[in-house]
Coordinates of C-alpha atoms and ligand atoms in Angstrom, one line a residue:
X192 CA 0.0 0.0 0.0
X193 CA 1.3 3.0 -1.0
X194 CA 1.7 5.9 2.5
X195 CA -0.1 9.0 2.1
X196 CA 3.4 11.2 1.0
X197 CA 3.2 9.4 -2.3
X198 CA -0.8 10.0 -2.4
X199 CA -0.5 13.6 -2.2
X200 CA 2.5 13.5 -4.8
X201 CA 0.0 12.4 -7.4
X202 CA -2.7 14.9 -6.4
X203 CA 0.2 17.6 -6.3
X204 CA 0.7 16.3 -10.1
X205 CA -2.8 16.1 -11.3
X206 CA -3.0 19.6 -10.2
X207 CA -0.1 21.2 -11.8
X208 CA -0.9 19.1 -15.2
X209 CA -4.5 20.3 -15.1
X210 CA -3.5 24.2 -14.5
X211 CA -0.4 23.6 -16.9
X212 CA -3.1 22.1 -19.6
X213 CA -3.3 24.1 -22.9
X214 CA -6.5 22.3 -23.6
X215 CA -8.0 22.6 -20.3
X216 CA -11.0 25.5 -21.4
X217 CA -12.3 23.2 -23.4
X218 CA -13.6 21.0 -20.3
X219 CA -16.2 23.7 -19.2
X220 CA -17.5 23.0 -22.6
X221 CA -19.2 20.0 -22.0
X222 CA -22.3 19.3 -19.8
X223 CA -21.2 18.0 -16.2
X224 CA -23.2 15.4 -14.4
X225 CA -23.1 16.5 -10.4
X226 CA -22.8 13.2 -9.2
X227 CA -20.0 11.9 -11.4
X228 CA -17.2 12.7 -10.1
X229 CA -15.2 10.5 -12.5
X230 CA -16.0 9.8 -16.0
X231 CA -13.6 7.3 -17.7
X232 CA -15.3 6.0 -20.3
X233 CA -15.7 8.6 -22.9
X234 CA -14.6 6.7 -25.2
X235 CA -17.3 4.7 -25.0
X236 CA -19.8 7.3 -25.1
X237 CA -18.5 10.8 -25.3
X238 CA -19.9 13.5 -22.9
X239 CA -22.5 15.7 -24.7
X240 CA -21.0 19.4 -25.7
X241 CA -23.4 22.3 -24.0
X242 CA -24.1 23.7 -27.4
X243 CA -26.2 20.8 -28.3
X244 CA -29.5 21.0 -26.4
X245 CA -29.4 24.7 -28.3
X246 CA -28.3 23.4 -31.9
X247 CA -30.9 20.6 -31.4
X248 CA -34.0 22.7 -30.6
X249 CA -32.4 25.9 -33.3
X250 CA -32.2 22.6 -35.6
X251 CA -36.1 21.7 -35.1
X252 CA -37.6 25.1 -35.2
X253 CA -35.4 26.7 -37.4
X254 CA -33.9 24.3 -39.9
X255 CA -36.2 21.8 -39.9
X256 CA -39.5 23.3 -38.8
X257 CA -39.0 26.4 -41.1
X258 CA -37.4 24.8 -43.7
X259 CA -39.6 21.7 -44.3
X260 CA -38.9 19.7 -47.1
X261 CA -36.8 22.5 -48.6
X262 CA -34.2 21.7 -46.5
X263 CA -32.9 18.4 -48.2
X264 CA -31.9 20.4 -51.4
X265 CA -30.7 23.4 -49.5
X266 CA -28.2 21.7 -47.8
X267 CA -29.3 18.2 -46.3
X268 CA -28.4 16.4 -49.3
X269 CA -25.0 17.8 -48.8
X270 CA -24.5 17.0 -44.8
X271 CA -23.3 13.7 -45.1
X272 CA -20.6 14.6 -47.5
X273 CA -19.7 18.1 -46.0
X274 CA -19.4 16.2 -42.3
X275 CA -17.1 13.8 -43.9
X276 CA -15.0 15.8 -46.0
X277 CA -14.3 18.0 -42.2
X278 CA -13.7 14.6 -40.2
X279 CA -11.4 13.6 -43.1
X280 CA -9.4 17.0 -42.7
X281 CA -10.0 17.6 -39.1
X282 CA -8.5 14.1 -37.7
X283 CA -8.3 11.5 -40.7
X284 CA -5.5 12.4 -42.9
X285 CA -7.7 12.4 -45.8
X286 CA -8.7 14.5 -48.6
X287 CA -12.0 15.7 -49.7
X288 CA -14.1 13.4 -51.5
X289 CA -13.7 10.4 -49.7
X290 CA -15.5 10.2 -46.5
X291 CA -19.2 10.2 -45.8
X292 CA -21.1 10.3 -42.6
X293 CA -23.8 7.3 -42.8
X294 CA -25.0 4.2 -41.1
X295 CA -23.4 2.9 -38.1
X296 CA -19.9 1.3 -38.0
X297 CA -21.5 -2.4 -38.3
X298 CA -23.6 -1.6 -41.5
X299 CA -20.2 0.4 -43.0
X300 CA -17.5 -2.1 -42.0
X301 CA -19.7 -4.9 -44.1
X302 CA -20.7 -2.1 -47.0
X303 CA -17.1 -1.5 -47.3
X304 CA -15.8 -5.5 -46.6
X305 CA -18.2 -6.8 -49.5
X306 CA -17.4 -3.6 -51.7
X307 CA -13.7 -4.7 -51.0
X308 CA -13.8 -8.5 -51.9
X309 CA -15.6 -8.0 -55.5
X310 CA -12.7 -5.0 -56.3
X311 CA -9.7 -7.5 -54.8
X312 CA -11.2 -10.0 -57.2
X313 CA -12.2 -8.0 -60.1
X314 CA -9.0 -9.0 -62.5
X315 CA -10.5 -12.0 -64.6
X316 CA -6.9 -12.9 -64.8
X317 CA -5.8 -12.8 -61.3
X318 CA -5.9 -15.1 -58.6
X319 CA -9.1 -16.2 -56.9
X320 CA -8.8 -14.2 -54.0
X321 CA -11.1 -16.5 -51.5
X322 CA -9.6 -15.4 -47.9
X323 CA -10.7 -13.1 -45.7
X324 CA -8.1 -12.1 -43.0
X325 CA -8.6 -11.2 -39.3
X326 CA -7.8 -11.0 -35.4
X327 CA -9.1 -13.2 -33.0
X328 CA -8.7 -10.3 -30.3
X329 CA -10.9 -7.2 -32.6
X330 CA -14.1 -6.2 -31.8
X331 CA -17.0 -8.8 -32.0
X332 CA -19.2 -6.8 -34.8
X333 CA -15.8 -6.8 -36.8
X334 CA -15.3 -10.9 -35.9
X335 CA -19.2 -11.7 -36.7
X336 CA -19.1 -9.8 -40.2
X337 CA -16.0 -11.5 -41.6
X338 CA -17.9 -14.8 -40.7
X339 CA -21.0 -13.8 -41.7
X340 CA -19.8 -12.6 -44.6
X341 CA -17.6 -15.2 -45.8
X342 CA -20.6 -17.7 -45.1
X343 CA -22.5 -15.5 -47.8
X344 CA -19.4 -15.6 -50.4
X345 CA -18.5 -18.9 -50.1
X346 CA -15.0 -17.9 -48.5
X347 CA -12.8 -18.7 -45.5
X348 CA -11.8 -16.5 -43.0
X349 CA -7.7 -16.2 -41.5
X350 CA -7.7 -15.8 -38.0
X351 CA -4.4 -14.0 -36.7
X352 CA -4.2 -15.0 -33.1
X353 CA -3.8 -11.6 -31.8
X354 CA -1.6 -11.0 -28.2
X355 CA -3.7 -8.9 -26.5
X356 CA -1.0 -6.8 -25.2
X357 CA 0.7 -6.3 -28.4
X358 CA -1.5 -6.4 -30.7
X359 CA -1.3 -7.7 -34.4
X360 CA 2.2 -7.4 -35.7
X361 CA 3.5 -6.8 -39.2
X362 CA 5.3 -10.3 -38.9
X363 CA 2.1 -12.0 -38.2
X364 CA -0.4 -9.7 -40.8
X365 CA 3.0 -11.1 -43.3
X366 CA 2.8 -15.0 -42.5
X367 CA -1.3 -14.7 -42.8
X368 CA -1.3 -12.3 -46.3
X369 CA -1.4 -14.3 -49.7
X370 CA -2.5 -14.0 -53.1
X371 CA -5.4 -15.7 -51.7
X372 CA -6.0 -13.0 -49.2
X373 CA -9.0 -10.4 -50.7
X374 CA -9.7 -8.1 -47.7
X375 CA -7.8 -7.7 -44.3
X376 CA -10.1 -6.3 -41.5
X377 CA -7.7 -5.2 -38.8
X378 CA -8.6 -2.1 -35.6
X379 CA -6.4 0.9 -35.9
X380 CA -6.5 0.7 -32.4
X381 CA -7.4 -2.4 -30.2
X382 CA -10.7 -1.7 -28.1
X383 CA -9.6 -3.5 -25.1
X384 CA -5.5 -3.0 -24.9
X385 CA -5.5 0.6 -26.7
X386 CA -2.2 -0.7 -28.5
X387 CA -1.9 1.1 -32.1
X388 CA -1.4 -0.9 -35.2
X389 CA 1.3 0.0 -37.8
X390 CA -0.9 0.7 -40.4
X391 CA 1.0 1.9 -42.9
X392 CA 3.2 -1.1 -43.0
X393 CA 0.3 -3.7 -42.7
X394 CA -1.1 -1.9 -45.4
X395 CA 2.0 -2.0 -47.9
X396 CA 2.2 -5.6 -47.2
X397 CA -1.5 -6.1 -48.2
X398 CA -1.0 -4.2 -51.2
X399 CA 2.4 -6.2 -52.0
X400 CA 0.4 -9.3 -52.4
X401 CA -2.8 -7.6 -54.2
X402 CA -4.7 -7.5 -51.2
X403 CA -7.1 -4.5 -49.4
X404 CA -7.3 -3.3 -46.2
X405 CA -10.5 -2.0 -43.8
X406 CA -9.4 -0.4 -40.8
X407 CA -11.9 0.2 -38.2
X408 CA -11.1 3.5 -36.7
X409 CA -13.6 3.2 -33.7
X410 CA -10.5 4.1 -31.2
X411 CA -8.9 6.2 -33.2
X412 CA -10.8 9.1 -34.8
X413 CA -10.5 12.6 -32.0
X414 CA -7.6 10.5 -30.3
X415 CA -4.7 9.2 -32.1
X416 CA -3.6 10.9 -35.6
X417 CA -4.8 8.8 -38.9
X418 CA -3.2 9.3 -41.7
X419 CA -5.3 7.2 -44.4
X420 CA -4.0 8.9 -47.6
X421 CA -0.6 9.2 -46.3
X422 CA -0.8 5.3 -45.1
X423 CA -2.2 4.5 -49.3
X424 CA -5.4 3.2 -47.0
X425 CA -8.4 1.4 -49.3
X426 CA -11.2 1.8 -46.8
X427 CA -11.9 2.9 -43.4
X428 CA -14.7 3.1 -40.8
X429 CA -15.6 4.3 -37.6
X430 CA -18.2 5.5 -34.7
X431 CA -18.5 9.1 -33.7
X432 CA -20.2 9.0 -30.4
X433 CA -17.0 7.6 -28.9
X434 CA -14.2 10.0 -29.0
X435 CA -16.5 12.6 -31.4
X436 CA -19.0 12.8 -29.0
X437 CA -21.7 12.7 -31.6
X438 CA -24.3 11.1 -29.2
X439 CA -25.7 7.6 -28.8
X440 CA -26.2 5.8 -32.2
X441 CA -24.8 8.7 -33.9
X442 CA -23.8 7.9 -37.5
X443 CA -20.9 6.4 -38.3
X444 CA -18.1 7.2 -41.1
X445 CA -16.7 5.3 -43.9
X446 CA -13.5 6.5 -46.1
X447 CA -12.8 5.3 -49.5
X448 CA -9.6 6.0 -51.6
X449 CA -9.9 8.1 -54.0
X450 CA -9.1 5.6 -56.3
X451 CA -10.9 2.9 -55.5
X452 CA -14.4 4.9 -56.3
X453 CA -14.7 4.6 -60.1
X454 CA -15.1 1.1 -59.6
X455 CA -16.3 0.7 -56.2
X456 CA -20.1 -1.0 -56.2
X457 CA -21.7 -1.3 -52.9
X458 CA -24.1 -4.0 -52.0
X459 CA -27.1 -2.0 -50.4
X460 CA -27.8 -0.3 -53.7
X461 CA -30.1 2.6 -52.3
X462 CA -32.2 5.4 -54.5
X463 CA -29.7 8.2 -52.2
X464 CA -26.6 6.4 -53.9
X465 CA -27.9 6.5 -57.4
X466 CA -27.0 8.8 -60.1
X467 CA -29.9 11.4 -60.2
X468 CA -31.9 9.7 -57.3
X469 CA -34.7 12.3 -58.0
X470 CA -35.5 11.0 -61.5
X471 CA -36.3 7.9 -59.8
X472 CA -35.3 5.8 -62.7
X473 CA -35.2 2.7 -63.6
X474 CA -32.2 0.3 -62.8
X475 CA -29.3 1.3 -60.2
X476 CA -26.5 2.9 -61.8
X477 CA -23.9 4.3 -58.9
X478 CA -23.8 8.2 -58.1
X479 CA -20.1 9.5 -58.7
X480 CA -17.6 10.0 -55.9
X481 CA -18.6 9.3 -52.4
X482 CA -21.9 9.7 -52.9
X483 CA -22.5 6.3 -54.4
X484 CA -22.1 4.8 -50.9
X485 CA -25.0 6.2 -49.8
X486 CA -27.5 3.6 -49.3
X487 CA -30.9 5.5 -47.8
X488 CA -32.0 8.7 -46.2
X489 CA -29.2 10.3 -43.9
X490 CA -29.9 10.7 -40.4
X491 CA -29.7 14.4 -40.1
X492 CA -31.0 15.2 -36.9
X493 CA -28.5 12.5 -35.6
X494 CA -25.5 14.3 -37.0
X495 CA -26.0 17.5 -34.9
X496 CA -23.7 17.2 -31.8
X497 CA -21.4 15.0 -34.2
X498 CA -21.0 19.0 -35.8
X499 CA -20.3 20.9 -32.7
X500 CA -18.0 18.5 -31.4
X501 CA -16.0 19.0 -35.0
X502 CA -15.8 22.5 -34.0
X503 CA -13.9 21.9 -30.8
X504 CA -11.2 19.1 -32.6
X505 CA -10.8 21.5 -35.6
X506 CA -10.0 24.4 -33.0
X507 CA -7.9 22.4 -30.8
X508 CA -6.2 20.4 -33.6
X509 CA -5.5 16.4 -33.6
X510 CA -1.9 17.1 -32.7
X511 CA -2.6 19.0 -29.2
X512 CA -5.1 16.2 -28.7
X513 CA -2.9 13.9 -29.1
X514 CA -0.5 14.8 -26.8
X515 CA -3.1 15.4 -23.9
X516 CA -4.5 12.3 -24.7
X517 CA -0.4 10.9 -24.2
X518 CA 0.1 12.6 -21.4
X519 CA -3.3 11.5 -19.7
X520 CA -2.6 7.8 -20.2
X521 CA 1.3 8.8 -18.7
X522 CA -0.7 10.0 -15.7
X523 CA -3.1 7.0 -15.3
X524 CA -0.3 4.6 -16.0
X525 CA 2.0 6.6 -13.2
X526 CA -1.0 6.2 -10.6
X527 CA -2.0 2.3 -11.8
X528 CA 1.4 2.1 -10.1
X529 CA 1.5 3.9 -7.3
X530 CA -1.7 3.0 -5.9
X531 CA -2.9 -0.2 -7.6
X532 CA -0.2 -2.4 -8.7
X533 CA 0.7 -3.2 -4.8
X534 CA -2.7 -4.3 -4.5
X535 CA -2.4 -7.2 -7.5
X536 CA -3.6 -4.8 -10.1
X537 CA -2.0 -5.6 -13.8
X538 CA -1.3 -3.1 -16.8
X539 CA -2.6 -4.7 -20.0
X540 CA -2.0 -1.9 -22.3
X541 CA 1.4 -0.7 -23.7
X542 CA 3.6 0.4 -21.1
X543 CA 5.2 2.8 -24.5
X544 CA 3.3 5.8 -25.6
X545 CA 3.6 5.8 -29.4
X546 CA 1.4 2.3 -30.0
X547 CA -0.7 3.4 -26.7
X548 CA -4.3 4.7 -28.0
X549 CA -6.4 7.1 -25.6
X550 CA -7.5 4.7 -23.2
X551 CA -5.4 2.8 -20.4
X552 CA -6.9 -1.5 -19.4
X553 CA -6.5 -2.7 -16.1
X554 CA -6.6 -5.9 -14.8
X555 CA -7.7 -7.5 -11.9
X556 CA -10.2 -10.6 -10.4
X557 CA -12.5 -8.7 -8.8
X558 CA -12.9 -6.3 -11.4
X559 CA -16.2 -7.1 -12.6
X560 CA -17.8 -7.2 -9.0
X561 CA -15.9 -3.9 -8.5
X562 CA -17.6 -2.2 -11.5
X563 CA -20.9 -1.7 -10.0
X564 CA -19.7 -0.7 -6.7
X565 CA -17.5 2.4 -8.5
X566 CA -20.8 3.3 -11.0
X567 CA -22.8 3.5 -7.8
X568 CA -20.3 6.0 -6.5
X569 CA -20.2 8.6 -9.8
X570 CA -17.1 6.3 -10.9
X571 CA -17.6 5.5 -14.7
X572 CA -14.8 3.2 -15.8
X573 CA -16.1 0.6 -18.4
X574 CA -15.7 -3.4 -16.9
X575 CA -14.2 -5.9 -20.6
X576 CA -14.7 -9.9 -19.7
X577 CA -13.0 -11.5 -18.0
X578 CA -11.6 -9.2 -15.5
X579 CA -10.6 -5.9 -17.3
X580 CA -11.2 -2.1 -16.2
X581 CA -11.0 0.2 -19.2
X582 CA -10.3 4.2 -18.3
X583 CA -11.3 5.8 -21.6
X584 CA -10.0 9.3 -21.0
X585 CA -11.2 11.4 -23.1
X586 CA -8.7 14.0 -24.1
X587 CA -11.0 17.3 -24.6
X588 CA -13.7 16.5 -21.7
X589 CA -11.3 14.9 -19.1
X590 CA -8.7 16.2 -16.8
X591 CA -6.3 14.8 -14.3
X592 CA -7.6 15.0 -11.1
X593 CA -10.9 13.5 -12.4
X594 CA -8.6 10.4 -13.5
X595 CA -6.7 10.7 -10.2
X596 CA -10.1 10.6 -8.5
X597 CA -11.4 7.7 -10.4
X598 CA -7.9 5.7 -9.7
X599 CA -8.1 6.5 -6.2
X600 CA -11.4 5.1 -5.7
X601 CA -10.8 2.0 -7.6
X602 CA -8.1 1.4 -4.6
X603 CA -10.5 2.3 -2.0
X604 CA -13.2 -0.1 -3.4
X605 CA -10.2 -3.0 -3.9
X606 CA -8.8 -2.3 -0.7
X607 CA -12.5 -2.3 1.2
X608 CA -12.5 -5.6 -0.8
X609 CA -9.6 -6.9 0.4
X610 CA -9.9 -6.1 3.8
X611 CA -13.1 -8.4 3.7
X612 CA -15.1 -5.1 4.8
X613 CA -18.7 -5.1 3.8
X614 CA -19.0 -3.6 0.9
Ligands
LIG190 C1 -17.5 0.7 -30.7 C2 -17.0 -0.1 -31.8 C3 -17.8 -0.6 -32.9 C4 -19.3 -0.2 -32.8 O1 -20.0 -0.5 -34.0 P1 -21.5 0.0 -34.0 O2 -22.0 -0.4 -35.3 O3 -21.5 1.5 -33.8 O4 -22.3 -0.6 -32.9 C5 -17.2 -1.3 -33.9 N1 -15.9 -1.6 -33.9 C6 -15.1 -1.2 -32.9 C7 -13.6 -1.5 -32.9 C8 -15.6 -0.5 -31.8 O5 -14.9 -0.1 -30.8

């Protein structure tokens, strides 16, 4: 146990960091919930921005309710593009024209998986390209498409049998790439370790052997810096009520290279994705650019706080975010071992900054009975099977002595636990 000199250390730090903090007015930006005290798990579900109850009820008696139908060709029409191309420039290294705002992450990781296998096997002369490659340790939506979706296509999925800790290297993604692999489907950054995938070579190594890649971007996008044109990416996807605070069920976004759009057919071929969807002609025949991946009517209303919140990142820049969102999980890491480690608790994220996402995993056995104790208290962490505590710190909405607070309990609860005390 750690004496109360070491204690106060940490709170002495927590406090200088969070006056020293360059990004620390944006905090009073989002709505605070009284009896939270600590809320790690914004990347989760991001905290709602105070503008939004505003821009929501502007939205319905202005836009929408004045407006009316007018409002799809004034500028509707145009959201899902115009939210994309601002994502793309504010936090995913990519140029206009290639991201949209549509769907959730589930229904764009398999739009953009099947859209990949028919363009990896388009070349009647190439190789049949029958093998879908993945990790064992990726998100379950991402794990049940590839199956699902190789059961539909008649193909076979490569499981890479991902270390937790370290997440799926370039020497593994090498031994499981072929000239029979179509489409890898691989996390930017793991959702329970927070360790960061070297892209850019997994992707040249894809490429090398005629293969595509999907990254889900879930973790990254508003944390960590993607670079998708600079990494030659195919496709990409990702959620924006985690680290873009866009709201639950916000819309999700999906990036396709430039190149890849001439060619690119989609298999939920929607009137909003076809070439003049107001004729209402007969027969699909794909929109041009982006557009064509737009299946149906774009939730609108849904894409509100996803615009605020684009605001604040474009203000504060990816970079800056960045390194708070370093320096937060330096912090966490720094008090995991002052105050938990003597008390059995294990690291299970990168101990190295540069492949360590925004959030910091714990572990411990009594985790999962701890979990409800802490939410009870105003402690959000999130609780990952079997016995992991994920602190999403979210770098815009959270400071230091909110994740010194949330560590500190976490000790009291184990130690209460420990101690046999009722608890
Ligand atoms: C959160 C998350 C998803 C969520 O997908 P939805 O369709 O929004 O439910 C997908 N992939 C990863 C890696 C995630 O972390």
């Amino acid at each position: 146990m750690s004496g109360p000199a070491t204690v106060s250390g940490l709170a002495a730090r927590a406090e200088a960091l969070d006056a020293g903090d360059p990004l620390a007015r944006f905090r009073g930006l989002f709505v605070d919930s009284p009896e939270v005290t600590s809320y790690l798990d914004g990347n989760s579900l991001g905290r709602p921005l105070r503008r939004t109850a505003d821009d929501v009820r502007r939205f319905a008696e202005d836009e929408w309710g004045g407006r009316l139908i007018r409002g799809w060709d004034e500028r509707w029409l145009d959201l899902p593009l115009e939210l994309g191309d601002r994502l793309g420039a504010a936090c995913l290294g990519a140029a206009a024209g290639q991201t949209v705002v549509a769907d959730s992450t589930t229904v764009n990781l398999y739009k953009l998986i099947r859209a990949a296998i028919e363009l990896a096997n388009a070349d009647p002369a190439g190789p049949a390209r029958t093998e879908i490659v993945a990790d064992t340790d990726n998100f379950p939506t991402d794990r049940y498409l590839v199956d699902g979706i190789a059961a539909e296509r008649g193909m076979s999925v490569r499981w890479i049998d991902a270390d937790p800790l370290t997440g799926v290297t370039g020497a593994q993604a090498a031994e499981a790439i072929s000239e029979r692999t179509a489409v890898v489907v691989l996390s930017h950054v793991a959702y329970r370790s927070g360790y960061i995938a070297d892209a850019r070579a997994i992707t040249a190594l894809a490429h090398a052997a005629g293969a595509l890649v999907v990254w889900d971007l879930c973790h990254s996008a508003g944390a960590v810096p993607v670079e998708l044109d600079a990494w030659g990416a195919d496709f990409a996807a990702g959620c924006t009520y985690k680290y873009l605070n866009g709201g639950p069920g916000s819309p999700a976004f999906a990036y396709i290279a430039a190149r890849h759009l001439p060619a690119l057919r989609q298999p939920i071929q929607g009137w909003l994705g076809r070439r003049d969807a107001f004729e209402m002609g007969p027969g699909y025949e794909p929109a041009d650019g982006i557009r064509r991946f737009i299946s149906g009517t774009p939730p609108i209303f849904a894409m509100l706080p996803l615009t605020g919140m684009l605001s604040l990142v474009e203000e504060a820049g990816i970079a800056a975010i960045r390194e708070k969102s370093v320096a937060l999980t330096e912090f966490a890491i720094a008090a995991h071992r002052e105050l938990l480690a003597p008390l059995g608790v294990t690291l299970a994220s990168p101990e190295q900054a540069a492949v360590r996402g925004g959030h910091v995993t714990l572990e411990h056995p009594g985790f999962r009975e701890l979990t409800q104790r802490l939410w009870a208290r105003g402690v959000i962490p999130d609780f990952r099977a079997p016995q992991g505590l994920r602190l999403g710190l979210s770098p815009l909405s959270t400071g230091y002595g909110e994740t010194l607070r949330g560590i500190e309990a976490i000790r009291d609860e184990l130690a209460r636990s420990d101690a046999g005390l009722p608890v």
